[in-house]
């Protein structure tokens, strides 16, 4: 009964609150029954391409769990930055300080945000300073796909860095789709809405030859960042406006991609992000206004060459990155005036990956990466560290149509110097093994699993931040174990045309986990090696596509995560969930496509959690759940296309905090217009 | 089933009580307040009360008595004292001094002072040290002391002193303030500011050592002031200043974390970087006594001894452990022989005491 009700509620867009776990699995069973009750013989036939395209977010053959948002599925989400989209993945907790310019980082399966590597067009965006990537800085404007892999991407032919993180997010920019003989593609987008958002962007893609094209993309983001928030205890009740949340950001990208021959290609890309923003502080008793400012400048140039042969393939990648961060705090007056901290980072990176096909079913690879990371700062007693990292991964893959086994050994060699310490060289070796198996004749069902251990060295901030960093911090060591299944059916008749489900059970252990607790401002943290965390969880995704008639298509998706992340360090109380980790979380998506119109609904739920180690009333944080709606209209003109979309986010105007005392916006609006020429 | 997955209606924080020891109806000291600082930006400063007559520990008495008074006590409770019938709480990151009725705990007034630190009293005036002399002015790096009338609760005068002033004490008609200069680690302050109470002007600086912090005045006219050193090469120390000569009188090689004065004894918790020791200094003879005020081994088990007070009648010692700072702390009571009598779990970072008679 519950499943039916849930479904009806979903369709109507009024899921206000539900017991997530029970409802989700009941809904899944009901859908499976509905499917099997009808035609199963037509499994292999293709259904409406659009139905699949709009729902296919699961890679069913991947031995490591993969979640993918791309194409239409990505477009129908109400997103401004990559962070907004990643919230819909299962097993993910966003740490979001609110607003357009607020820091947004992702924590996958409670391993911690520093264990997630973010790759932008194939190369890692590395931040040796704090180890985490602010996903609010990556605009959705030119992103074609977002992929999240637990453990690592399902290939052995990749840079060693691809093997070196606890989990990985791959952001890929849009490839051009030139129409006919057209040599140029122009796209202009304008977004506006709440928070004083003004967000124009232009994209120009040019076909130089049949095999070569260039891309230029520029985007400007301005917002005053003001929004209402409310705090109440039932007696005291205050609505105030968030201040100092303004942002001005400019992003510029230029790229060139060429296919030298059928089997080899080369690309180069330049990226510049420049921003100034206010840092809205913690809303505490008697304090609502802040004056701190931040400036960021991120610049990188990256290039990749790839040659795929029948027996031997090679991939070369190189990157130079230069990052600058300035933090001004007028509340701290030193003998030199306002506290004004500047941080510079440079990275040189080079990678070579080789793949050898020994048999039809047997590949081996070796990848070697070298990175040199340097950091300087004007803060007192900063030791200007220099880190040399060599990563070598040897890997093998055995692959038949029904069985895929991938295994690798990663060696991590690090040598670090500071002005005061000449470091010794450290060697670490960690393995990964992953497999996917189709046990029955049907391709619809596969089992999979992986084991991965990884070693994360502390970041420069964790080690050397004056008075906060702890040079004797232990490295984090994590082990992940996962088993799961994937299930996918597509049909070309009936109402339900496509359904895919993936479910994984996992157990992670993190030793010497470094926990960062926010302190005076967002840049400063106090470091704790809280010892050990034991994580157990189950996560599940279901996507479905429904065909009503030739003009009406419906899609729906659910994701759900149950996760225990207990502090298991010596002396810790039993069964204490680590901070900001809910037991239950999930999301639901539903969309209706009718001719050139589409209406989409999404729901995100994060269950109750605690903001400090002790699971007691004074640390309790309320669950939050937001409902978002959008409507889009697409008008194909002769050679052009016009898209207009409107969003209402947080429809029920729920006031909530993701991070305690950093209020999130209530109901807000966005309007989006895109003209493609 | 829905209870755990939905949001609840907002309710004021409630008081929690537990009986910790057997009360004594005839106790001369009726009880004491304990101020929990709470972590920076968590808005978790809280006020607890222990009733000696009943042995009951009441948690969170500020929020339950003042549900209408904004978002609780605020962020980082830095100091607390009772003067007359009023309880003064200095809430550092909430930029305010909260004035309560010491019996009912009802808010009387909130006095806004940016980045306020410590408080002391004389002749119906309260004196509060604060880091900021003018907000938003890069040249206004010096701190102030604000003089507040304890009846009208209005700020009457301000005096500009050294940078980032901390501990504050009064001897005779002079106010002494320990300047830290903590915002400029390459250029710490190393002086005590001397303020004439009549003219309310800074008349002198006494050179002591870098990064001064806590300060207490004994009945003999001596100031006990701690230096935190530079956390690297320069070791923290405890200095004794004679206010008659305004000269350094004695130096103790002690890294004092926290201290309190009761009668002729200064109780100090010291860290040498490895472990803590629990010392007593006789302030009449200015000598370190050859005994610890904890004798039963409990001292070695404390993670972060943080706040200390001595019951002025029974001489029992109250000592808090802030633990990992992000967990609730613990309050211990030791008898005069240094044996643990009782302990109780507190709020986050229990730190400051005020006795009720």
mmCIF file of C-alpha atoms in Angstrom, chain A residues 328-469:
data_model
loop_
_atom_site.group_PDB
_atom_site.id
_atom_site.type_symbol
_atom_site.label_atom_id
_atom_site.label_comp_id
_atom_site.label_asym_id
_atom_site.label_seq_id
_atom_site.Cartn_x
_atom_site.Cartn_y
_atom_site.Cartn_z
ATOM 1 C CA UNK A 328 40.984 39.602 3.842
ATOM 2 C CA UNK A 329 39.640 39.807 7.386
ATOM 3 C CA UNK A 330 38.924 43.381 8.514
ATOM 4 C CA UNK A 331 37.917 42.069 11.955
ATOM 5 C CA UNK A 332 41.518 41.131 12.657
ATOM 6 C CA UNK A 333 43.761 44.182 12.832
ATOM 7 C CA UNK A 334 47.452 43.359 12.960
ATOM 8 C CA UNK A 335 50.381 45.733 13.230
ATOM 9 C CA UNK A 336 50.382 45.666 9.397
ATOM 10 C CA UNK A 337 46.691 46.604 9.111
ATOM 11 C CA UNK A 338 43.812 44.255 8.292
ATOM 12 C CA UNK A 339 44.707 40.578 8.262
ATOM 13 C CA UNK A 340 45.402 39.888 4.593
ATOM 14 C CA UNK A 341 46.495 36.344 3.779
ATOM 15 C CA UNK A 342 47.670 35.295 0.358
ATOM 16 C CA UNK A 343 48.271 31.778 -0.831
ATOM 17 C CA UNK A 344 49.950 30.736 -4.049
ATOM 18 C CA UNK A 345 50.071 27.204 -5.428
ATOM 19 C CA UNK A 346 51.702 25.769 -8.502
ATOM 20 C CA UNK A 347 51.428 22.308 -9.914
ATOM 21 C CA UNK A 348 53.345 20.619 -12.692
ATOM 22 C CA UNK A 349 51.905 17.295 -13.696
ATOM 23 C CA UNK A 350 52.876 14.728 -16.268
ATOM 24 C CA UNK A 351 51.402 11.317 -16.916
ATOM 25 C CA UNK A 352 51.995 8.427 -19.261
ATOM 26 C CA UNK A 353 49.698 5.427 -19.463
ATOM 27 C CA UNK A 354 50.399 2.329 -21.562
ATOM 28 C CA UNK A 355 47.991 -0.437 -22.446
ATOM 29 C CA UNK A 356 49.017 -3.744 -23.934
ATOM 30 C CA UNK A 357 46.543 -6.234 -25.339
ATOM 31 C CA UNK A 358 47.988 -9.662 -24.658
ATOM 32 C CA UNK A 359 44.975 -11.702 -25.661
ATOM 33 C CA UNK A 360 41.512 -10.880 -26.893
ATOM 34 C CA UNK A 361 40.340 -11.102 -23.303
ATOM 35 C CA UNK A 362 43.480 -9.932 -21.507
ATOM 36 C CA UNK A 363 44.882 -6.409 -21.141
ATOM 37 C CA UNK A 364 47.693 -5.138 -18.974
ATOM 38 C CA UNK A 365 48.628 -1.556 -18.307
ATOM 39 C CA UNK A 366 51.221 0.530 -16.569
ATOM 40 C CA UNK A 367 50.710 4.190 -15.735
ATOM 41 C CA UNK A 368 53.237 6.565 -14.252
ATOM 42 C CA UNK A 369 52.465 10.075 -13.021
ATOM 43 C CA UNK A 370 54.704 12.728 -11.587
ATOM 44 C CA UNK A 371 53.429 15.841 -9.824
ATOM 45 C CA UNK A 372 55.279 18.702 -8.230
ATOM 46 C CA UNK A 373 53.218 20.824 -5.880
ATOM 47 C CA UNK A 374 54.516 23.987 -4.302
ATOM 48 C CA UNK A 375 52.799 26.440 -2.035
ATOM 49 C CA UNK A 376 53.756 29.840 -0.683
ATOM 50 C CA UNK A 377 52.011 32.196 1.665
ATOM 51 C CA UNK A 378 52.583 35.480 3.435
ATOM 52 C CA UNK A 379 51.126 34.129 6.666
ATOM 53 C CA UNK A 380 53.502 34.184 9.608
ATOM 54 C CA UNK A 381 55.886 31.272 9.862
ATOM 55 C CA UNK A 382 54.495 29.551 6.804
ATOM 56 C CA UNK A 383 57.024 26.974 5.729
ATOM 57 C CA UNK A 384 56.429 27.048 1.931
ATOM 58 C CA UNK A 385 56.213 23.297 1.350
ATOM 59 C CA UNK A 386 57.251 21.516 -1.800
ATOM 60 C CA UNK A 387 55.914 18.066 -2.508
ATOM 61 C CA UNK A 388 57.071 15.644 -5.170
ATOM 62 C CA UNK A 389 54.706 12.790 -5.834
ATOM 63 C CA UNK A 390 55.264 9.820 -8.094
ATOM 64 C CA UNK A 391 52.398 7.449 -8.693
ATOM 65 C CA UNK A 392 52.872 4.183 -10.512
ATOM 66 C CA UNK A 393 49.991 1.853 -11.214
ATOM 67 C CA UNK A 394 50.232 -1.578 -12.768
ATOM 68 C CA UNK A 395 46.921 -3.061 -13.744
ATOM 69 C CA UNK A 396 45.380 -5.965 -15.535
ATOM 70 C CA UNK A 397 41.965 -6.687 -16.951
ATOM 71 C CA UNK A 398 40.390 -9.985 -17.907
ATOM 72 C CA UNK A 399 37.237 -9.427 -19.851
ATOM 73 C CA UNK A 400 34.735 -11.727 -21.455
ATOM 74 C CA UNK A 401 31.191 -10.767 -22.334
ATOM 75 C CA UNK A 402 29.865 -12.115 -19.054
ATOM 76 C CA UNK A 403 32.818 -11.477 -16.785
ATOM 77 C CA UNK A 404 35.083 -8.514 -16.253
ATOM 78 C CA UNK A 405 37.916 -8.518 -13.728
ATOM 79 C CA UNK A 406 40.147 -5.515 -13.093
ATOM 80 C CA UNK A 407 42.993 -5.397 -10.614
ATOM 81 C CA UNK A 408 45.761 -2.952 -9.940
ATOM 82 C CA UNK A 409 48.544 -2.154 -7.551
ATOM 83 C CA UNK A 410 49.297 1.499 -6.926
ATOM 84 C CA UNK A 411 52.541 2.731 -5.500
ATOM 85 C CA UNK A 412 52.600 6.176 -4.009
ATOM 86 C CA UNK A 413 56.034 7.722 -3.545
ATOM 87 C CA UNK A 414 56.194 11.062 -1.808
ATOM 88 C CA UNK A 415 59.025 13.321 -0.913
ATOM 89 C CA UNK A 416 58.310 16.555 0.870
ATOM 90 C CA UNK A 417 60.449 19.531 1.822
ATOM 91 C CA UNK A 418 59.686 22.645 3.747
ATOM 92 C CA UNK A 419 61.893 25.565 4.674
ATOM 93 C CA UNK A 420 62.586 23.920 7.992
ATOM 94 C CA UNK A 421 62.281 20.195 7.325
ATOM 95 C CA UNK A 422 63.983 18.059 4.724
ATOM 96 C CA UNK A 423 61.553 15.234 4.423
ATOM 97 C CA UNK A 424 62.276 11.604 3.886
ATOM 98 C CA UNK A 425 60.797 9.713 1.010
ATOM 99 C CA UNK A 426 57.780 7.618 1.815
ATOM 100 C CA UNK A 427 56.542 4.647 -0.150
ATOM 101 C CA UNK A 428 53.029 3.284 0.046
ATOM 102 C CA UNK A 429 51.473 0.408 -1.879
ATOM 103 C CA UNK A 430 47.753 -0.116 -2.165
ATOM 104 C CA UNK A 431 45.708 -2.593 -4.242
ATOM 105 C CA UNK A 432 42.321 -2.516 -5.901
ATOM 106 C CA UNK A 433 40.357 -5.398 -7.309
ATOM 107 C CA UNK A 434 36.971 -5.106 -9.001
ATOM 108 C CA UNK A 435 34.788 -7.517 -10.921
ATOM 109 C CA UNK A 436 31.477 -7.612 -12.730
ATOM 110 C CA UNK A 437 29.693 -10.862 -13.551
ATOM 111 C CA UNK A 438 26.588 -11.730 -15.522
ATOM 112 C CA UNK A 439 25.402 -14.932 -13.809
ATOM 113 C CA UNK A 440 22.430 -15.719 -16.036
ATOM 114 C CA UNK A 441 21.773 -15.747 -19.726
ATOM 115 C CA UNK A 442 20.004 -12.426 -19.569
ATOM 116 C CA UNK A 443 22.130 -9.330 -19.921
ATOM 117 C CA UNK A 444 19.723 -7.473 -17.715
ATOM 118 C CA UNK A 445 21.254 -8.609 -14.454
ATOM 119 C CA UNK A 446 24.835 -8.408 -13.277
ATOM 120 C CA UNK A 447 26.615 -8.808 -9.979
ATOM 121 C CA UNK A 448 29.665 -6.789 -9.071
ATOM 122 C CA UNK A 449 32.021 -5.948 -6.288
ATOM 123 C CA UNK A 450 35.276 -4.307 -5.433
ATOM 124 C CA UNK A 451 37.904 -3.967 -2.756
ATOM 125 C CA UNK A 452 40.094 -0.936 -2.592
ATOM 126 C CA UNK A 453 42.544 0.395 -0.085
ATOM 127 C CA UNK A 454 43.994 3.829 -0.410
ATOM 128 C CA UNK A 455 46.323 6.088 1.462
ATOM 129 C CA UNK A 456 45.676 9.807 1.653
ATOM 130 C CA UNK A 457 48.513 12.048 2.708
ATOM 131 C CA UNK A 458 47.512 15.084 4.751
ATOM 132 C CA UNK A 459 47.082 18.346 2.890
ATOM 133 C CA UNK A 460 49.354 21.357 3.255
ATOM 134 C CA UNK A 461 46.742 23.104 5.397
ATOM 135 C CA UNK A 462 46.386 20.107 7.661
ATOM 136 C CA UNK A 463 50.139 19.930 8.096
ATOM 137 C CA UNK A 464 51.429 23.450 8.020
ATOM 138 C CA UNK A 465 48.686 25.969 8.677
ATOM 139 C CA UNK A 466 50.245 28.132 11.375
ATOM 140 C CA UNK A 467 48.832 27.262 14.805
ATOM 141 C CA UNK A 468 46.172 25.013 13.263
ATOM 142 C CA UNK A 469 48.109 22.580 11.104
#
